[in-house]
Short mmCIF file of C-alpha atoms in Angstrom, two decimals:
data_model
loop_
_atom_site.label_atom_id
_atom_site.label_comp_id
_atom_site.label_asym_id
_atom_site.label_seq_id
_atom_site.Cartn_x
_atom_site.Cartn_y
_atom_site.Cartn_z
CA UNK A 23 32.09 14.62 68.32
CA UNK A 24 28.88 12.68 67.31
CA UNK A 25 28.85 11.10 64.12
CA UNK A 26 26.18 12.49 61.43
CA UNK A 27 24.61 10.97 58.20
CA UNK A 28 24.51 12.88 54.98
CA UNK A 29 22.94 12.09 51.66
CA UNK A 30 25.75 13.13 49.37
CA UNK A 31 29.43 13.24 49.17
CA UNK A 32 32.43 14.83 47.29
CA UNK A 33 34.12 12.61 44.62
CA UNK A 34 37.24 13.59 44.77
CA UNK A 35 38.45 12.28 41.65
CA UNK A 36 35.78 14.74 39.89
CA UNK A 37 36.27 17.87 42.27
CA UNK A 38 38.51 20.46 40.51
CA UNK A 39 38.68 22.98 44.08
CA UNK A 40 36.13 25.49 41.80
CA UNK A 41 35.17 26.92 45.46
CA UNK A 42 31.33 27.29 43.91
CA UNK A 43 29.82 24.81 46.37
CA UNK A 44 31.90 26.50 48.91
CA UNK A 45 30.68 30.44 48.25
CA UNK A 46 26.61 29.03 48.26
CA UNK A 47 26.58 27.06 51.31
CA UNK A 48 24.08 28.40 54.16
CA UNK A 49 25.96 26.60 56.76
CA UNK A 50 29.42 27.32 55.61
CA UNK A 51 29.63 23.62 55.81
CA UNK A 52 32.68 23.48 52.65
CA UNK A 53 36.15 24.09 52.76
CA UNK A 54 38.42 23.50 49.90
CA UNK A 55 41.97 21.96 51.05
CA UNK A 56 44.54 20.72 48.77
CA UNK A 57 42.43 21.81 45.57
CA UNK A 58 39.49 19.58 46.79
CA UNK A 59 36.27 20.25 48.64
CA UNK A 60 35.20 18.76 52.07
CA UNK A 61 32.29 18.82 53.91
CA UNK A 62 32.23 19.24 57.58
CA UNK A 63 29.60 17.01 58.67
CA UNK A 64 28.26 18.68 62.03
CA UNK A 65 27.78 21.98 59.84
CA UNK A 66 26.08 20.55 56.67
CA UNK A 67 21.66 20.62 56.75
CA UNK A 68 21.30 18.67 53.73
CA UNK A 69 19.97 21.59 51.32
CA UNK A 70 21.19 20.15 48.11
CA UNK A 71 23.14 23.48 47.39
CA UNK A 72 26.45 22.40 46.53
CA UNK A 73 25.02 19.47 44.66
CA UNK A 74 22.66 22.09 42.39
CA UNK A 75 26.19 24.54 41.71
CA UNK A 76 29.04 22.59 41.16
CA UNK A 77 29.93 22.83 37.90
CA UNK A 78 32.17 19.29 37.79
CA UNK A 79 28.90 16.89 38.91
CA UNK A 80 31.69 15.95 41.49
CA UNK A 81 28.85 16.10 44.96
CA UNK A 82 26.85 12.97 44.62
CA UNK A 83 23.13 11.91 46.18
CA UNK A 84 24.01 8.52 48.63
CA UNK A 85 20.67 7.32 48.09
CA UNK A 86 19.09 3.36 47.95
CA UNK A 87 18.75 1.35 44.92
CA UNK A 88 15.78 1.01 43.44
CA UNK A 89 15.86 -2.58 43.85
CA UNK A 90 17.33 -2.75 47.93
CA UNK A 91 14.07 -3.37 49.17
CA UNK A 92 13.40 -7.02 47.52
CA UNK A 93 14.39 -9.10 50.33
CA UNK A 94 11.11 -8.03 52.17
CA UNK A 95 8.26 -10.59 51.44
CA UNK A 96 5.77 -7.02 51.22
CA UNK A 97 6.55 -4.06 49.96
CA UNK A 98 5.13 -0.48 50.33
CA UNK A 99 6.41 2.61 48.45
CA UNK A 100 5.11 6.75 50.02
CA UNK A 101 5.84 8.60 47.77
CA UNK A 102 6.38 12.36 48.17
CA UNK A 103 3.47 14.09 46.23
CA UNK A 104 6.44 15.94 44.11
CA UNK A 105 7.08 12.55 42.18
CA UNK A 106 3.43 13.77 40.56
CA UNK A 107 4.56 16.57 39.11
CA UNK A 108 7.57 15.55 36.93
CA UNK A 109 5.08 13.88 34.40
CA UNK A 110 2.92 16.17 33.44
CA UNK A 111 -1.12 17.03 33.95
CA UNK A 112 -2.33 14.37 31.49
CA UNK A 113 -0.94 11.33 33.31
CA UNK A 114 -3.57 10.77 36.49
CA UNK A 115 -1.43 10.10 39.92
CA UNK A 116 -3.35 6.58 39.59
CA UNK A 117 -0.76 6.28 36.78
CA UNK A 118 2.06 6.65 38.62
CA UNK A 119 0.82 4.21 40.89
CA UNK A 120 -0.02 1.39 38.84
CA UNK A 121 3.59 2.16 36.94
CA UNK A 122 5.50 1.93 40.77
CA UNK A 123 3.57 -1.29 41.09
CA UNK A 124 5.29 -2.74 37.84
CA UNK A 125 8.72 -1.94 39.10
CA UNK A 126 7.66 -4.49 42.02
CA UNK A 127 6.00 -3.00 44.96
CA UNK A 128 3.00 -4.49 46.58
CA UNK A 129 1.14 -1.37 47.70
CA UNK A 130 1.23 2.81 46.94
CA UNK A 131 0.35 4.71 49.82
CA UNK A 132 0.40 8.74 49.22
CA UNK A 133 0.53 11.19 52.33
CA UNK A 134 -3.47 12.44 51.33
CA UNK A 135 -4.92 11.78 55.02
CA UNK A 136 -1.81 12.02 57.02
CA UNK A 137 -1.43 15.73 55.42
CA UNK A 138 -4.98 16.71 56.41
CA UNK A 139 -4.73 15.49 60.26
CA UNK A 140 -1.24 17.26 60.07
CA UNK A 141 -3.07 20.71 58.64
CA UNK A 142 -5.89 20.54 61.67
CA UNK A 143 -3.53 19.52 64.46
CA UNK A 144 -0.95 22.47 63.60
CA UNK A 145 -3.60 24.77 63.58
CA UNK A 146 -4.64 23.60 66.84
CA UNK A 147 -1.01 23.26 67.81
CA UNK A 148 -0.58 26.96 67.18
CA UNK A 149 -3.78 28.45 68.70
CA UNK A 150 -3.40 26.53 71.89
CA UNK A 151 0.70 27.42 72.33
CA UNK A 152 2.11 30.20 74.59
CA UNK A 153 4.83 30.84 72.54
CA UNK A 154 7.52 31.77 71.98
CA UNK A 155 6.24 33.37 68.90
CA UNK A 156 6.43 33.01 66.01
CA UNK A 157 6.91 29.40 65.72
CA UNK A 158 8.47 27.99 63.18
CA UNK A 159 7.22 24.51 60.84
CA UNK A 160 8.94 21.24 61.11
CA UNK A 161 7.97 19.90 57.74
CA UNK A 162 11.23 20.80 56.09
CA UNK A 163 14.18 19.01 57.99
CA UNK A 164 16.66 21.70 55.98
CA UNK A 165 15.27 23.83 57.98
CA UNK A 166 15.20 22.18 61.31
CA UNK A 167 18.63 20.94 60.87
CA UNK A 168 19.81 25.17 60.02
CA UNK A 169 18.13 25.86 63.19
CA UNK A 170 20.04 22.83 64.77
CA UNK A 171 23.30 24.60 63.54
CA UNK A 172 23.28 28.23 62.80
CA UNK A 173 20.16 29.45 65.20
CA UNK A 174 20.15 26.82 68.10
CA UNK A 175 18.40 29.77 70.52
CA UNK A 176 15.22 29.22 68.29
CA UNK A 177 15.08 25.24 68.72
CA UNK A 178 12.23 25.62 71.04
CA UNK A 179 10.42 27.63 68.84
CA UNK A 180 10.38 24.75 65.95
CA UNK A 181 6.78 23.20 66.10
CA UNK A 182 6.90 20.05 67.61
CA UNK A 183 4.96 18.18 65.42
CA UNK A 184 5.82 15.00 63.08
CA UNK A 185 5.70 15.15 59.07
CA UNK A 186 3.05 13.44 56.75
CA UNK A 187 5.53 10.82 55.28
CA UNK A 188 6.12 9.92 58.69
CA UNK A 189 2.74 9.69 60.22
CA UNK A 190 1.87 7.69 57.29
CA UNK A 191 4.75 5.28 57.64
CA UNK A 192 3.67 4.64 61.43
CA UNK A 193 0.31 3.86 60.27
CA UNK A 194 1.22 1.47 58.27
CA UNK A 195 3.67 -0.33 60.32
CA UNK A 196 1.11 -0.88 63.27
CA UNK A 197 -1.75 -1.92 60.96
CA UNK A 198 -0.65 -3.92 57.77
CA UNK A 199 1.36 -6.57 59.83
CA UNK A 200 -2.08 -8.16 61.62
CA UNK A 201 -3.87 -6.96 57.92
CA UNK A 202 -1.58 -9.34 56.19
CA UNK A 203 -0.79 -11.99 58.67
CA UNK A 204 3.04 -10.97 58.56
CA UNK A 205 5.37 -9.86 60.87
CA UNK A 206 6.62 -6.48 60.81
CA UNK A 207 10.19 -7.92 59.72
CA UNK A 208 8.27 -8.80 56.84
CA UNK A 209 7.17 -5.29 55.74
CA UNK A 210 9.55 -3.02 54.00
CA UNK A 211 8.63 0.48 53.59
CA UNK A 212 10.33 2.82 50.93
CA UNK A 213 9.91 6.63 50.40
CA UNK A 214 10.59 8.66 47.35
CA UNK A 215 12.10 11.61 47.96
CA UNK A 216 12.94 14.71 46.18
CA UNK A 217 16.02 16.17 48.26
CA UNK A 218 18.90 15.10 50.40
CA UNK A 219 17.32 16.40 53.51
CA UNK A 220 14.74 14.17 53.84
CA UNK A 221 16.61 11.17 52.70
CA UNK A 222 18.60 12.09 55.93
CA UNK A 223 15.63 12.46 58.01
CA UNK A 224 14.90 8.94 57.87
CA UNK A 225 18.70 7.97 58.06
CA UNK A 226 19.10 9.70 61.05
CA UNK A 227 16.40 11.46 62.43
CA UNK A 228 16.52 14.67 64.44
CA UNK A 229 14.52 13.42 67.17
CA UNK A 230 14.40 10.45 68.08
CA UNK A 231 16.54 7.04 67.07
CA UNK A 232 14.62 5.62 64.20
CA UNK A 233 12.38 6.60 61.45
CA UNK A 234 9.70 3.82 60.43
CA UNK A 235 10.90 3.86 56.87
CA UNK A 236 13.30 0.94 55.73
CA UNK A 237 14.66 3.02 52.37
CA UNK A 238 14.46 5.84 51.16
CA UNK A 239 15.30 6.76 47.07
CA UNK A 240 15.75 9.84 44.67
CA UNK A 241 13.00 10.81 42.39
CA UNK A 242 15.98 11.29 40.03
CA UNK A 243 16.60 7.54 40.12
CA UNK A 244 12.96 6.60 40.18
CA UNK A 245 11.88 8.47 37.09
CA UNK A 246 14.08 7.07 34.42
CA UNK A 247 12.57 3.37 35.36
CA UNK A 248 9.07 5.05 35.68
CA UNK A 249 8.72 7.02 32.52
CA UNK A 250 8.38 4.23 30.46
CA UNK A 251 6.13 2.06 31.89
CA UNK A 252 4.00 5.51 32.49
CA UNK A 253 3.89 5.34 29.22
CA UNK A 254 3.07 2.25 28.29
CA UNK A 255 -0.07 2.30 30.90
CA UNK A 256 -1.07 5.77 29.50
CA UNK A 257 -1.78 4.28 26.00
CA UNK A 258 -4.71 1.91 27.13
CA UNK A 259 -5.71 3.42 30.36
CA UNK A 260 -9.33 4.40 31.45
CA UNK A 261 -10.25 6.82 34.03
CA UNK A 262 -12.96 4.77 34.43
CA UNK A 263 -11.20 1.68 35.57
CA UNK A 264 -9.95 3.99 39.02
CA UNK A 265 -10.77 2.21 42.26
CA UNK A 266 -13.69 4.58 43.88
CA UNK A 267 -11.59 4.44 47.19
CA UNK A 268 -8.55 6.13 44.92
CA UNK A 269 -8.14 9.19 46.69
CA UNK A 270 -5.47 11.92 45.20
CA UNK A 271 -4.01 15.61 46.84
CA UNK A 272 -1.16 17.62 46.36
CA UNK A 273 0.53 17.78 49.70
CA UNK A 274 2.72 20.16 51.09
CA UNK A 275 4.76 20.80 48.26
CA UNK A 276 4.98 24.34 47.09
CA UNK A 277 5.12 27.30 49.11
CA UNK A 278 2.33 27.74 51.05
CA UNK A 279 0.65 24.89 50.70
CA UNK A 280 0.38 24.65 54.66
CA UNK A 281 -0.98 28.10 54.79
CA UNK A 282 -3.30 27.19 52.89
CA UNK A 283 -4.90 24.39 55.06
CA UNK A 284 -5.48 27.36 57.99
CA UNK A 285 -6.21 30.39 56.11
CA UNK A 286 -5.19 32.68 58.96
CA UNK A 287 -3.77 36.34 58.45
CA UNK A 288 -0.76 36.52 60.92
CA UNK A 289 1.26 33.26 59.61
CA UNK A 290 4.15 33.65 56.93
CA UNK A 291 5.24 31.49 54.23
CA UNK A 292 8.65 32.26 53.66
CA UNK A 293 11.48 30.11 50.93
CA UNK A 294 14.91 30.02 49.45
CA UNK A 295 17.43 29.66 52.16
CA UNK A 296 19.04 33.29 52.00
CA UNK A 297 15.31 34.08 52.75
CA UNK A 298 14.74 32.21 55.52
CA UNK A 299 18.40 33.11 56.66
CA UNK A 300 17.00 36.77 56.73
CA UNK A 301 13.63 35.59 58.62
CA UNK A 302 15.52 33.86 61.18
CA UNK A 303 17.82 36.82 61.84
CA UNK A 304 14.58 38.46 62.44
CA UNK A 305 13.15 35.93 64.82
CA UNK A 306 16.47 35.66 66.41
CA UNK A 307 16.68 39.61 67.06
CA UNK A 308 12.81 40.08 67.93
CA UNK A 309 11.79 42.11 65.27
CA UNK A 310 8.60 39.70 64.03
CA UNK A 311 6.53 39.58 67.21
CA UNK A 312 3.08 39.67 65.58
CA UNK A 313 4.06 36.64 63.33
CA UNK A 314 2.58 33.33 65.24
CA UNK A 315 3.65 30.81 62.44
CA UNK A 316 6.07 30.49 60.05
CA UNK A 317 6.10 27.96 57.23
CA UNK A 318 9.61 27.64 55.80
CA UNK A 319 11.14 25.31 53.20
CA UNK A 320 14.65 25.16 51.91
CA UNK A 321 13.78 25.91 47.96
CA UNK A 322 12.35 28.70 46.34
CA UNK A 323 9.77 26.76 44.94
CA UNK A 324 9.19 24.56 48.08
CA UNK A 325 9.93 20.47 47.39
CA UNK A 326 9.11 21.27 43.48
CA UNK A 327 12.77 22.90 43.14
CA UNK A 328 14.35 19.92 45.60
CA UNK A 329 17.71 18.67 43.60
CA UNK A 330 16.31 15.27 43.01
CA UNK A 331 13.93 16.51 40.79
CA UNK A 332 14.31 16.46 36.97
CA UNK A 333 11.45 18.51 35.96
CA UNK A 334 11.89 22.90 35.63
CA UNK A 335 10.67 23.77 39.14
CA UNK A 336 8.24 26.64 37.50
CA UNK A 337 6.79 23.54 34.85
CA UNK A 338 6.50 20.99 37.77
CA UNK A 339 4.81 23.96 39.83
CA UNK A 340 2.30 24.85 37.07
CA UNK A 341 1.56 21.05 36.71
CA UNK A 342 0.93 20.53 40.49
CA UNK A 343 -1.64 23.14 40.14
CA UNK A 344 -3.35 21.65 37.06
CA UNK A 345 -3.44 18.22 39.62
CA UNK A 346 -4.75 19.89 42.09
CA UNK A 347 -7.72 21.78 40.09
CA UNK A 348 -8.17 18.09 37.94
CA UNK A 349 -7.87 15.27 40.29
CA UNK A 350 -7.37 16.72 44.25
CA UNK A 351 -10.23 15.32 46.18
CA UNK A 352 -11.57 17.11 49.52
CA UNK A 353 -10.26 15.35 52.04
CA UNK A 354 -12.61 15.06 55.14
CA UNK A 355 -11.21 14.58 58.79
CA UNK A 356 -13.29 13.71 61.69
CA UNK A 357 -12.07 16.92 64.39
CA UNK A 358 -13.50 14.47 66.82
CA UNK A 359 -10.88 11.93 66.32
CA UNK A 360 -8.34 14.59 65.16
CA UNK A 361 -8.85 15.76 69.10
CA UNK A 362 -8.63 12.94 71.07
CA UNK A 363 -5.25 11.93 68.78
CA UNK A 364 -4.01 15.16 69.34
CA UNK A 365 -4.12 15.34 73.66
CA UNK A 366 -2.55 11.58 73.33
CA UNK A 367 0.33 13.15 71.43
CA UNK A 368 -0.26 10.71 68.24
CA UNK A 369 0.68 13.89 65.92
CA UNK A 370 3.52 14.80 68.06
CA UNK A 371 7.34 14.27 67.37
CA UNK A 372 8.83 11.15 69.60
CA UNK A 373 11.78 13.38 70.55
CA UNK A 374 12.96 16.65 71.64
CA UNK A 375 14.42 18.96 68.42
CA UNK A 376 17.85 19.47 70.23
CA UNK A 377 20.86 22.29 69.15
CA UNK A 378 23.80 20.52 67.17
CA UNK A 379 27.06 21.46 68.92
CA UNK A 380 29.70 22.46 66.77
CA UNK A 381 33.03 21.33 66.55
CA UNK A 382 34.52 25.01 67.83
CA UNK A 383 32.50 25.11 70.86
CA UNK A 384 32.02 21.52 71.78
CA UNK A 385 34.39 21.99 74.54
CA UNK A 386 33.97 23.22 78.13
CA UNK A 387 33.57 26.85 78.70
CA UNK A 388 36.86 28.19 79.80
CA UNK A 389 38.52 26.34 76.38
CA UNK A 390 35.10 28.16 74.19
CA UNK A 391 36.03 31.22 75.66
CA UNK A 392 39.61 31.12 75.28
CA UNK A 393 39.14 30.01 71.30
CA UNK A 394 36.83 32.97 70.98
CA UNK A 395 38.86 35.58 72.07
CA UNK A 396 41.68 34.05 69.90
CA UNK A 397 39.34 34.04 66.81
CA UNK A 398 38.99 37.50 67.10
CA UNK A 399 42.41 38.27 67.87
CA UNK A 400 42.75 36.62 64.11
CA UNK A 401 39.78 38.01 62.43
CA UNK A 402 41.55 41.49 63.45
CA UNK A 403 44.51 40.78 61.53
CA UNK A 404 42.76 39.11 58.37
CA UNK A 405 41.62 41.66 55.53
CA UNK A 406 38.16 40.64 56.09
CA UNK A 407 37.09 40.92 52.06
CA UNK A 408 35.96 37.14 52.33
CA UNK A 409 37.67 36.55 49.08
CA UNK A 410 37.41 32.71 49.81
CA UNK A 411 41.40 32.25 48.17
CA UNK A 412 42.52 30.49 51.74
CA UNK A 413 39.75 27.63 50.82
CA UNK A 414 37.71 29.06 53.32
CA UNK A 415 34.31 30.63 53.00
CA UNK A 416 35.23 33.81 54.36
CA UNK A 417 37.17 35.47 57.17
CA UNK A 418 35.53 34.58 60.03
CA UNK A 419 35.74 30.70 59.28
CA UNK A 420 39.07 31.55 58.46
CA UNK A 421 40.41 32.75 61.60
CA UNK A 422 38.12 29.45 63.12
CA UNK A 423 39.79 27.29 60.82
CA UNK A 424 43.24 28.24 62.31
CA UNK A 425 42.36 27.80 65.95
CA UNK A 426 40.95 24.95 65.69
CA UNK A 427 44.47 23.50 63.87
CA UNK A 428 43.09 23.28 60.26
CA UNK A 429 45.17 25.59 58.60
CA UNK A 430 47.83 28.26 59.11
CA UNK A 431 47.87 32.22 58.79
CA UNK A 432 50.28 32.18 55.75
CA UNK A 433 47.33 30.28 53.50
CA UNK A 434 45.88 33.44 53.41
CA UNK A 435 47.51 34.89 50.53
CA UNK A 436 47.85 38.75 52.27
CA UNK A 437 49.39 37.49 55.24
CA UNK A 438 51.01 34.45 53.24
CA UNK A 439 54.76 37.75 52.14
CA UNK A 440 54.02 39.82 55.22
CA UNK A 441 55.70 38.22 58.22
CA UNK A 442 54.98 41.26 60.14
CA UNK A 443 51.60 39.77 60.68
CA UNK A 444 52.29 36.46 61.07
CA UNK A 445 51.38 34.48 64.26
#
């Protein structure tokens, strides 16, 4: 089995077995065995649920220090354009910046023109593609990675175009070096993120073998070293004192924010993961033919309701508006150059998106079969109400759980007295 990166863990000496984390996983990544919860690690997407439920604080972010990236000699921090959002409408972004500087890096470099090559190269994208319809955005790597697992038929239907805060990091690492008179070695380049899933993006990319990013930290841990020296700057600062080259925009943040950008009738914005659970059915079973795009993201309120964000997800949504309608500048890309990047692939993801095989069928097909028939053989003999007491999610898993060795038919507790049933 291949080895996958995740950007939070169980503490065991927290977990109390509460099966919460369990019940609201998508990916019916969670089992609970011996009173504590694991994580199967080819099943989890990185949503952030069972850190958002459990009621012990016992699933923890495994994110980078603030202070990991001082052994490079320059330092650049991308921020996602959620970090915005947590403060408020009266602190300008060029705040935030200045603020990030104090806590020691060199340069602040926001997504603004990566975003708007991204918008006009996924409408092109879309209006030049055969299909399979409708296709489905790659900006949320919850989403890719639930595809990965649960839907891997619809892999081919995932756009196949890169993300903002990745473009952007590229940019940078084939231009600053000769800029500065440094090597690349010398260049560290840090994002802030607001969720799990893109913290494992960079980690361990679904495409291809290395993201340009050297770090990646939490918003959460960012803020509470941020909020005072926001502060501080606030007190004396001067909008007129903004560099005229300061250029500020909202990004892809709330729900659709990419829809937006094209302004075309038959694309979707769809979010909350039992939503796009439901959409994906859809896809999966042909029912949304006259769909050609779909933009999808994890959280209800897009990256605004990620789990390392601190601020209400509806207060940090009605700020990002304010932003946009005070300080979001028109961003102007040449479709000329936009073109000629686009045929030599510049936009396009290194990699091919690829299905995730599971540990159950990650075997050759005579075994797959085999385990199959004798999962349903179980299932049959299971009560099927899913009540989760067997520290599995529900039946199904169950009855997958015992042939694959991890546990036995008297752990459910109505076959645990009936040895009638018994296997």
């Amino acid at each position: 089995m291949a080895s996958y990166y995740h950007a939070h863990r169980v503490v065991s000496d927290k977990c109390q077995g509460h099966m919460t984390c369990m019940r609201h996983c998508p990916t019916q990544a969670i089992r609970v065995r011996n009173g504590k919860a694991v994580i199967a690690e080819e099943l989890c997407v990185d949503c952030g649920e069972c850190m958002s439920v459990c009621p012990e604080g016992a699933i923890e972010a495994i994110v980078d220090p603030v202070g990991e990236i001082s052994g490079f000699k320059y330092k650049v921090v991308i921020p996602s354009p959620v970090l915005y959002s947590q403060f408020g409408s009266d602190v300008h972004p060029h705040i935030v910046h200045e603020a990030l500087k104090m806590l020691g890096f060199d340069e602040v470099v926001d997504v603004v023109y990566s975003s708007a090559a991204m918008a006009a190269s996924l409408v092109k994208y879309v209006k030049e593609s055969d299909g399979p319809f409708p296709l489905i955005s790659s900006y949320c790597p919850t989403i890719v990675r639930l595809i990965q697992v649960k839907y891997p038929a619809l892999v081919e239907q995932v756009v196949p175009l890169n993300v903002p805060r990745e473009v952007t990091a590229r940019e940078i690492r084939n231009t600053l070096p000769e800029k500065l008179g440094m090597t690349a070695e010398d260049i560290g380049i840090v994002y802030l993120s607001p969720c799990p899933a893109q913290i494992t993006s960079i980690k361990q990319p679904a495409e291809k073998v290395k993201s340009y990013f050297d770090g990646a930290i939490s918003i959460r841990d960012a803020y509470s070293v941020l909020l005072p020296r926001i502060r501080d700057i606030k007190k004396s600062f001067v909008e007129s004192d903004i560099p005229e080259d300061f250029v500020f925009h909202t990004g892809w943040v709330r729900t659709g924010s990419i829809l937006r950008y094209a302004n075309i009738e038959n694309w979707l914005a769809v979010a909350g993961l039992d939503n796009i659970v439901q959409i994906l059915d859809d896809i999966e079973n042909g029912r949304l033919h006259n769909v050609e795009f779909i933009e999808a993201l994890a959280h209800v309120s897009g990256c605004l309701n990620g789990p390392f964000c601190l601020e209400n997800p509806y207060v940090a949504r009605h700020t990002n508006i304010l932003q946009r309608e005070k300080y979001e500048l028109n961003v102007v890309v040449d479709p000329d150059d936009i073109d000629r990047k686009f045929q030599e692939k510049h936009y396009f993801l290194e990699g091919q998106i690829l299905p995730r095989p599971g540990q159950f069928f990650d075997t050759d097909l005579e075994t797959s079969i085999k385990r199959m028939k004798e999962r349903e053989r179980v299932f049959r003999n299971l009560s099927q109400t899913d009540c989760g007491c067997c520290g599995s999610p529900t039946c199904m898993a169950f009855a997958e759980d015992f042939v694959k060795g991890d546990v036995k038919l008297t752990d459910c507790i109505f076959l645990g007295g009936n040895k009638n049933n018994r296997s």
